[in-house]
mmCIF file with all atom_site columns, C-alpha atoms in Angstrom:
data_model
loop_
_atom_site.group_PDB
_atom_site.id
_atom_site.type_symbol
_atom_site.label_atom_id
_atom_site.label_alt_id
_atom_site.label_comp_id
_atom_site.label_asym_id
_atom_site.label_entity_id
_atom_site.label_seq_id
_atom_site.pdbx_PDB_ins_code
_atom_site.Cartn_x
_atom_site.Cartn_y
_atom_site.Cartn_z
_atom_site.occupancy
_atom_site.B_iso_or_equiv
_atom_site.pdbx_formal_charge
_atom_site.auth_seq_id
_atom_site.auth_comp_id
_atom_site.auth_asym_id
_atom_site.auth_atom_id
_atom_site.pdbx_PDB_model_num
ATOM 1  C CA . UNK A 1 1  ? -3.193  -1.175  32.037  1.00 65.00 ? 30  UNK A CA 1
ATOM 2  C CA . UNK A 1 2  ? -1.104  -2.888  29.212  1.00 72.00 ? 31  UNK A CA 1
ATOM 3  C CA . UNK A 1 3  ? 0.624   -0.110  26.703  1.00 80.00 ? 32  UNK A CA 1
ATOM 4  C CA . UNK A 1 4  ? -0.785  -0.487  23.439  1.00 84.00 ? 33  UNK A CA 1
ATOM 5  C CA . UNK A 1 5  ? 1.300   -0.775  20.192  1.00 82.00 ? 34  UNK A CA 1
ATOM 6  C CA . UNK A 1 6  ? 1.360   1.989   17.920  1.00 85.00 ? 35  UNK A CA 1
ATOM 7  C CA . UNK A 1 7  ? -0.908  1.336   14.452  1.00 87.00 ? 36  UNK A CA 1
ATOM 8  C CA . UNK A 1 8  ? -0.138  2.401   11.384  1.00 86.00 ? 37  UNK A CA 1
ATOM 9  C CA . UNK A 1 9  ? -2.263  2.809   7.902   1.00 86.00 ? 38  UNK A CA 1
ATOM 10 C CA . UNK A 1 10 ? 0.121   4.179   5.212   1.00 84.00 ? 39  UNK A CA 1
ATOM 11 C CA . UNK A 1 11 ? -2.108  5.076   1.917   1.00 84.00 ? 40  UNK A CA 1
ATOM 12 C CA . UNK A 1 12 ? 0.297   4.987   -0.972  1.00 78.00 ? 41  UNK A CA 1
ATOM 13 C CA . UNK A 1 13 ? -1.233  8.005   -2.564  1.00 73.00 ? 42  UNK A CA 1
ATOM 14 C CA . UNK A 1 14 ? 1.066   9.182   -5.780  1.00 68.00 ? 43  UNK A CA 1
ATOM 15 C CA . UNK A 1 15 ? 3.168   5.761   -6.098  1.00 71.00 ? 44  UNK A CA 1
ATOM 16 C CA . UNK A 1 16 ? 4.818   3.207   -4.977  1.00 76.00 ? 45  UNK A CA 1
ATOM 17 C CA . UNK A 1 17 ? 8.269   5.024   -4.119  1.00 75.00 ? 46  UNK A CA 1
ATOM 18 C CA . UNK A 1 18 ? 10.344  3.876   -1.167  1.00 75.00 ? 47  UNK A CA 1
ATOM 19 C CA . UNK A 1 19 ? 13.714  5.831   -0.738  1.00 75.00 ? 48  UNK A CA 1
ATOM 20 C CA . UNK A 1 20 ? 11.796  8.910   -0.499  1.00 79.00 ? 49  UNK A CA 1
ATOM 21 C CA . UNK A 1 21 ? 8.205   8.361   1.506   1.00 81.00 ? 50  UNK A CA 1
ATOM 22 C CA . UNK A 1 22 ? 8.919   10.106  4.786   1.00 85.00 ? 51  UNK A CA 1
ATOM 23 C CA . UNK A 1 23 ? 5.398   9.291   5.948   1.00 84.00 ? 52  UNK A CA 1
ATOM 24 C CA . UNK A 1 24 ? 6.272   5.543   5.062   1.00 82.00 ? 53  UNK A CA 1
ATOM 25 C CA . UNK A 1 25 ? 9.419   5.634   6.928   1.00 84.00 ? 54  UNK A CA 1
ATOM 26 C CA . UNK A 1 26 ? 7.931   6.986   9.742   1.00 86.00 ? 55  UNK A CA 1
ATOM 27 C CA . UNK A 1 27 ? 5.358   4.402   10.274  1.00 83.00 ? 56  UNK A CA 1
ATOM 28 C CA . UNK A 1 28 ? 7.592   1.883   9.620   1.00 83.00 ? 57  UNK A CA 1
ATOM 29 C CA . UNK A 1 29 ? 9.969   3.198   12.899  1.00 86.00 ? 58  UNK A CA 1
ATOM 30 C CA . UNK A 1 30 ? 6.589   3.371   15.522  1.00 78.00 ? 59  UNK A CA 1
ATOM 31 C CA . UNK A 1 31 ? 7.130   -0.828  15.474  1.00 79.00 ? 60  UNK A CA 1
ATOM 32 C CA . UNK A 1 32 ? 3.646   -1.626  15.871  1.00 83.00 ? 61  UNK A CA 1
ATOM 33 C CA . UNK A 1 33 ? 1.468   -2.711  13.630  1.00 84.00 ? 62  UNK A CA 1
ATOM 34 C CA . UNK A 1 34 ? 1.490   -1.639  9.693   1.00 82.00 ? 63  UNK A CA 1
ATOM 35 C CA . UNK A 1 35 ? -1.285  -1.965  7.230   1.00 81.00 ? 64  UNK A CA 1
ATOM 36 C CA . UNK A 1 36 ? -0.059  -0.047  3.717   1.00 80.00 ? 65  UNK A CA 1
ATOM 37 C CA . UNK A 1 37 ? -3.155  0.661   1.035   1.00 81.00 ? 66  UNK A CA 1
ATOM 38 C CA . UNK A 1 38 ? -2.779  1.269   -2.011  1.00 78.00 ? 67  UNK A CA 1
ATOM 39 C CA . UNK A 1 39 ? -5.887  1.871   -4.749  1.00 77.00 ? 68  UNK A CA 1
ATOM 40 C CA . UNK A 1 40 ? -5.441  1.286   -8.018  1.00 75.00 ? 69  UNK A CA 1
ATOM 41 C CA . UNK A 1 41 ? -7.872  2.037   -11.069 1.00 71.00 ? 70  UNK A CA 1
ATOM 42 C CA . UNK A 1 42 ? -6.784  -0.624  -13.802 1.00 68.00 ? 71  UNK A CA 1
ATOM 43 C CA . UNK A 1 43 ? -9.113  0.607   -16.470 1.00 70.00 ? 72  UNK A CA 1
ATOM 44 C CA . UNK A 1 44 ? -7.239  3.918   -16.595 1.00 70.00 ? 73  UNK A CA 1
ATOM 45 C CA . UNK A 1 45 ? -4.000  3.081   -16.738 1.00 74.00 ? 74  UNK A CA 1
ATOM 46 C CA . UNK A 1 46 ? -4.144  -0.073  -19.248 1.00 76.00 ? 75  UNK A CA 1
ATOM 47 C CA . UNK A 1 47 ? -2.497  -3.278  -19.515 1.00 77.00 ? 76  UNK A CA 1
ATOM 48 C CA . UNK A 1 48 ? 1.296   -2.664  -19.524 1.00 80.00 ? 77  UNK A CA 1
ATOM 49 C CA . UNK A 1 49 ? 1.677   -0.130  -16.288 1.00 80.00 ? 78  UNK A CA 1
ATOM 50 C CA . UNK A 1 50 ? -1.367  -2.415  -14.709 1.00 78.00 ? 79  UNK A CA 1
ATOM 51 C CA . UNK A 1 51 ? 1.341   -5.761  -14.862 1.00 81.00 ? 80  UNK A CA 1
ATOM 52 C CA . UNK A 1 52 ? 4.294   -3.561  -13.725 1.00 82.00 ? 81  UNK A CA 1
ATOM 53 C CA . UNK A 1 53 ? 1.836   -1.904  -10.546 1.00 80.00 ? 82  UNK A CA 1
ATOM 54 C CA . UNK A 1 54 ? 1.175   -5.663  -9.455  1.00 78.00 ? 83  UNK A CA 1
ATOM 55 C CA . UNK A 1 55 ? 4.632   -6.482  -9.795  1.00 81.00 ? 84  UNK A CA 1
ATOM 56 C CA . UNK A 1 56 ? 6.020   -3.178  -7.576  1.00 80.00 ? 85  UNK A CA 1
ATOM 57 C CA . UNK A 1 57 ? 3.029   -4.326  -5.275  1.00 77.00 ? 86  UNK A CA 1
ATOM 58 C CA . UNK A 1 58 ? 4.024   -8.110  -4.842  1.00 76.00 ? 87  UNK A CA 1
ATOM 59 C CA . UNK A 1 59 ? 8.119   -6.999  -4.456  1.00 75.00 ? 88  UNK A CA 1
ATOM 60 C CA . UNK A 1 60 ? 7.058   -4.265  -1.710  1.00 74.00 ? 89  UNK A CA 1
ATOM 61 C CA . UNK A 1 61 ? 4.876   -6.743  0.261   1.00 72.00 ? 90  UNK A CA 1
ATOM 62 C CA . UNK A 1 62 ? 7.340   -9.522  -0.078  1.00 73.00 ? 91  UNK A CA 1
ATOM 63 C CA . UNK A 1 63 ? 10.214  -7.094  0.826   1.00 70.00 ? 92  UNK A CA 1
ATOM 64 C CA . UNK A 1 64 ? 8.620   -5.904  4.145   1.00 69.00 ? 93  UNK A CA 1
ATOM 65 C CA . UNK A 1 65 ? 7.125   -9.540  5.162   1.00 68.00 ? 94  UNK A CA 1
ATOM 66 C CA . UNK A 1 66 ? 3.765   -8.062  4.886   1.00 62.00 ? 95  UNK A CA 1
ATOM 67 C CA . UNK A 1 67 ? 2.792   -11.524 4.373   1.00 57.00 ? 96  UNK A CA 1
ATOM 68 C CA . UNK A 1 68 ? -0.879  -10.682 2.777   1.00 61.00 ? 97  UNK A CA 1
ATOM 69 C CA . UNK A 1 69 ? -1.434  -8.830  -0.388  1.00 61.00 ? 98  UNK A CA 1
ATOM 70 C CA . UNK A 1 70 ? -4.982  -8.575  -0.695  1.00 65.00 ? 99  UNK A CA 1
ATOM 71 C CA . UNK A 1 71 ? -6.392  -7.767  -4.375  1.00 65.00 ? 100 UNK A CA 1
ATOM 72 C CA . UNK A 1 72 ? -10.288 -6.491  -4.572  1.00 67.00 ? 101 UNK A CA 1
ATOM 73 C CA . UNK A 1 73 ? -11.695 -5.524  -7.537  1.00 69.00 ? 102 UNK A CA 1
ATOM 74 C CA . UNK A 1 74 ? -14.964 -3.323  -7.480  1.00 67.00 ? 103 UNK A CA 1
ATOM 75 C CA . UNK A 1 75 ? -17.046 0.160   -7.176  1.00 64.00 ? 104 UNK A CA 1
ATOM 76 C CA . UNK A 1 76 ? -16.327 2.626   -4.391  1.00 59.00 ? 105 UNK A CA 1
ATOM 77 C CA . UNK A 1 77 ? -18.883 2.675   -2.102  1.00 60.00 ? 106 UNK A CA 1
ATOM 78 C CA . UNK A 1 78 ? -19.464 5.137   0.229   1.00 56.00 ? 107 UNK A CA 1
ATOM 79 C CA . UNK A 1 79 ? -21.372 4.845   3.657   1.00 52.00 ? 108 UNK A CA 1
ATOM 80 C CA . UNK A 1 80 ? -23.764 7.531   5.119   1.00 49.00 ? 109 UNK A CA 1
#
């Protein structure tokens, strides 16, 4: 049976913070596959730190070669 690559879903909880994200770093150094997440209410925070959040977000995807930043806009819903 073929080894399977490690997978890792990194929820950017607090902020966007790089230097100092042990839990980032760590999923970053399995070398499989990384999916970060980050959830972001725009109505609470306002205009001016909403434009600076999209712009940490596009410079963190582009540094890492994510490749996808994927932007939904909605209500939570939760499953049974």
């Amino acid at each position: 049976m073929a080894e399977q690559k490690p997978v890792t879903i990194h929820w950017f909880r607090h902020g966007l913070r790089l230097h100092d994200n042990p839990a980032l770093l760590d999923g970053l150094a399995d070398g499989g596959d990384f999916y970060p997440v980050f959830i972001f209410d725009g109505e609470v925070a306002g205009k001016i730190v909403t434009f600076f959040v999209i712009i940490l977000l596009k410079n963190i995807f582009c540094f890492f070669s994510f490749g996808l930043l994927l932007a939904k806009k909605g209500h939570l819903v939760l499953g049974n």
